[in-house]
mmCIF file of C-alpha atoms in Angstrom:
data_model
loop_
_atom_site.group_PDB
_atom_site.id
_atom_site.type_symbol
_atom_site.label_atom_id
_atom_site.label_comp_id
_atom_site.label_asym_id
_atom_site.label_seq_id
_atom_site.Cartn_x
_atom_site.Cartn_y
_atom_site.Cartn_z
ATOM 1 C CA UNK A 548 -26.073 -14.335 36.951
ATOM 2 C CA UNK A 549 -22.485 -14.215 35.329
ATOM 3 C CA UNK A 550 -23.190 -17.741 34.234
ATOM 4 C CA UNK A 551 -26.041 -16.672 32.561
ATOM 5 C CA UNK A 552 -24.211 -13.454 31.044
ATOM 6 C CA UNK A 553 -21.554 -15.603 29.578
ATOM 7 C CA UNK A 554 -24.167 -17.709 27.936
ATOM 8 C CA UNK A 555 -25.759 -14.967 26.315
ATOM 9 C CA UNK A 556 -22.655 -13.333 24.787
ATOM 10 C CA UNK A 557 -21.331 -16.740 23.467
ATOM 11 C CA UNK A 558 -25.017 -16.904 21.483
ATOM 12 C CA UNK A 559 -24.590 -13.807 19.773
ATOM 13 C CA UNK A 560 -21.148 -14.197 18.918
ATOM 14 C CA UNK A 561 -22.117 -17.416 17.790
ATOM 15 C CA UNK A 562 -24.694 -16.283 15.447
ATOM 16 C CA UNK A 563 -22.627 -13.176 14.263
ATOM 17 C CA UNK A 564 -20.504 -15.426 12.870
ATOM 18 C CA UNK A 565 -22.902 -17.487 11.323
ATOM 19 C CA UNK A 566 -25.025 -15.278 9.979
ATOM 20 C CA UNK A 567 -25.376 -14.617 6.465
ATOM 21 C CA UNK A 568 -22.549 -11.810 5.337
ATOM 22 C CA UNK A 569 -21.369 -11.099 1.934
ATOM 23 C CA UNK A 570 -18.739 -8.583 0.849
ATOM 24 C CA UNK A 571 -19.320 -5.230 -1.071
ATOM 25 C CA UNK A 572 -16.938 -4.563 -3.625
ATOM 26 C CA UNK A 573 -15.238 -1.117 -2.848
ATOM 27 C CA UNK A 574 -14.025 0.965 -5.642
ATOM 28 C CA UNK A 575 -12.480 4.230 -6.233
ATOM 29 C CA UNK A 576 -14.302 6.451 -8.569
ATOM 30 C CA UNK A 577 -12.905 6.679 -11.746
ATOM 31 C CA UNK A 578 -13.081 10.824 -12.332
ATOM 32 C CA UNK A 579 -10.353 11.316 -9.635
ATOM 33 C CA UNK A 580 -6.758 11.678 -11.061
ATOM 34 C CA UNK A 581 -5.060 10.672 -7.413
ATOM 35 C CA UNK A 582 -5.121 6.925 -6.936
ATOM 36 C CA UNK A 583 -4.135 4.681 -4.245
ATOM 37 C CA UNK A 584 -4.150 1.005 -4.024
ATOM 38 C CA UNK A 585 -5.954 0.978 -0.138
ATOM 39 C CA UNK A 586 -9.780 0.943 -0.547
ATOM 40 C CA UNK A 587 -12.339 0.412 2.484
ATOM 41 C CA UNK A 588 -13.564 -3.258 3.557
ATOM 42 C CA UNK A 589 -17.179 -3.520 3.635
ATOM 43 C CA UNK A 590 -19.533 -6.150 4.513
ATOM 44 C CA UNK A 591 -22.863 -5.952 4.813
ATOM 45 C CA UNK A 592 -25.113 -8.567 7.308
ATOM 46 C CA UNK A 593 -28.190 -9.579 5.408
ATOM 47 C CA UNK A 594 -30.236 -10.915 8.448
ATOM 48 C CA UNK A 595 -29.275 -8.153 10.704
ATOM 49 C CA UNK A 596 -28.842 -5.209 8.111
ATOM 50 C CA UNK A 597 -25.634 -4.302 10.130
ATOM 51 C CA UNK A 598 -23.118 -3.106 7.577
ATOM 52 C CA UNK A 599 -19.315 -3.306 8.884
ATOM 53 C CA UNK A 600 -16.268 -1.531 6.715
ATOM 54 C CA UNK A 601 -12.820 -0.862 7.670
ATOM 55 C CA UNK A 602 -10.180 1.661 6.337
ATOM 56 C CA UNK A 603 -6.836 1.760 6.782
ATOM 57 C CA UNK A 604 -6.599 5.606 4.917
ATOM 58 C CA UNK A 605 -5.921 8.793 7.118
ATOM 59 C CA UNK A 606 -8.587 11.176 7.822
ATOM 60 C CA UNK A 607 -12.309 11.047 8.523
ATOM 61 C CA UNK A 608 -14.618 10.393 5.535
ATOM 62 C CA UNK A 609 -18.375 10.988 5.062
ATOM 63 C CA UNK A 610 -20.224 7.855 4.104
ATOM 64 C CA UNK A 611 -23.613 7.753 2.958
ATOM 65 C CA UNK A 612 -26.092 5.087 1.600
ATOM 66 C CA UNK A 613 -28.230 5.904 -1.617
ATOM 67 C CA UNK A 614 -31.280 3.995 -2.644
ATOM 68 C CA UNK A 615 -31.880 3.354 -6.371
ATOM 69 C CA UNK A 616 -33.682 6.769 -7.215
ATOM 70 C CA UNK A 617 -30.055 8.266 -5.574
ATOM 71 C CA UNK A 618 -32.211 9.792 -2.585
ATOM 72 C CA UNK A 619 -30.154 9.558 0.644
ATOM 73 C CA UNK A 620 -31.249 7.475 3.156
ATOM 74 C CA UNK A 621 -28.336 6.685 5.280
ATOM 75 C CA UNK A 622 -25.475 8.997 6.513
ATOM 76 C CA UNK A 623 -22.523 8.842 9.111
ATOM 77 C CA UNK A 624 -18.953 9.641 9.823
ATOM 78 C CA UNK A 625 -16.230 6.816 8.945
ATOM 79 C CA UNK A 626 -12.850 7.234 10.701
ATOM 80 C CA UNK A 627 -10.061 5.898 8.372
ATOM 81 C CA UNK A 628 -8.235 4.443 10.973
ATOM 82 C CA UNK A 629 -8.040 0.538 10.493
ATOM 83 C CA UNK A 630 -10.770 -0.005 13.045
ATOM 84 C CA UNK A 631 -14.152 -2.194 12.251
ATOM 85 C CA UNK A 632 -16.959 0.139 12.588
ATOM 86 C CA UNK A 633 -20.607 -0.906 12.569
ATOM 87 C CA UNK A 634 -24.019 0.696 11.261
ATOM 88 C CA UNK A 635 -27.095 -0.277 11.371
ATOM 89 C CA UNK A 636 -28.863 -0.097 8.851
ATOM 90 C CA UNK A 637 -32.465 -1.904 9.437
ATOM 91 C CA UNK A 638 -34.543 2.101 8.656
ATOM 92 C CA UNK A 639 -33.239 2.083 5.244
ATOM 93 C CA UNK A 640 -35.579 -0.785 3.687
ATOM 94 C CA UNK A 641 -35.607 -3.062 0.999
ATOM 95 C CA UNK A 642 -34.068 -2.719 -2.227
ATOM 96 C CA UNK A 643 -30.394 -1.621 -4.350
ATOM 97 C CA UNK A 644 -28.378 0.914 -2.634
ATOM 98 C CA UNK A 645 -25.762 2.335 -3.525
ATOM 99 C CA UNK A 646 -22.649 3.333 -0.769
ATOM 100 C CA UNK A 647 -20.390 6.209 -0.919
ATOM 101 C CA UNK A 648 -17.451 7.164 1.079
ATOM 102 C CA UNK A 649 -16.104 10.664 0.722
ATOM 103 C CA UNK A 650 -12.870 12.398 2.259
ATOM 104 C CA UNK A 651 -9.276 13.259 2.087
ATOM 105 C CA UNK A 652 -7.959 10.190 0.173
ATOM 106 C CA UNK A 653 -10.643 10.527 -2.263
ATOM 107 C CA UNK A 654 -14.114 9.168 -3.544
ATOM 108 C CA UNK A 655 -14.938 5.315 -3.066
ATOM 109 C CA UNK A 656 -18.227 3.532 -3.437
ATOM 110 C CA UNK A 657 -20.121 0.224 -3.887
ATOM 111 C CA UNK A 658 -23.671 -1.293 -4.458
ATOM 112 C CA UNK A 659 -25.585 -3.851 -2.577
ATOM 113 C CA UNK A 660 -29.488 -5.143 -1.892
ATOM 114 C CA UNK A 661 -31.141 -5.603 1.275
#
């Protein structure tokens, strides 16, 4: 049984590292006077539609996923806190989205298609 436990988690290790990820370019919106060079780390999983993004800000931001006629489809918390944190997003569809993060260090976003 452990044998066969082990052999399991190696596979989807295995093919989480394989699979097809590409990065989504963070950026801070432009109408905020504060800046700071830190911006989140997001990658998004295009066979799994897991989306991973890291932080390394203070607080706890909203994030939240638009699609392209800016309806939300997607919302969670995001701990700034240098942590990986994962969300699935295989409800949301097909399509361009748009993601926004939103807290004490200010507004950040990014686009992607699923």
């Amino acid at each position: 049984m452990k044998k066969t436990i082990s052999v399991i988690i190696a596979l989807l290790t295995s093919s989480l590292l394989f699979a097809d990820n590409y990065e989504i370019l963070i950026q801070q919106a432009e109408h905020l006077t504060r800046s700071t060079s830190q911006c989140p780390e997001a990658y998004i999983n295009t066979d799994t539609d897991i989306l991973s993004i890291s932080f390394d800000y203070n607080g706890l931001y909203t994030l939240h996923i638009e699609n392209s006629m800016s309806e939300t489809v997607f919302q969670s918390a995001l701990p700034a806190n240098g942590m990986e944190y994962f969300y699935d997003l295989s409800g949301i569809g097909e399509g361009f989205f748009t993601l926004i993060i939103n807290g004490p260090g200010g507004e950040y976003y990014g686009e992607f298609t699923l």
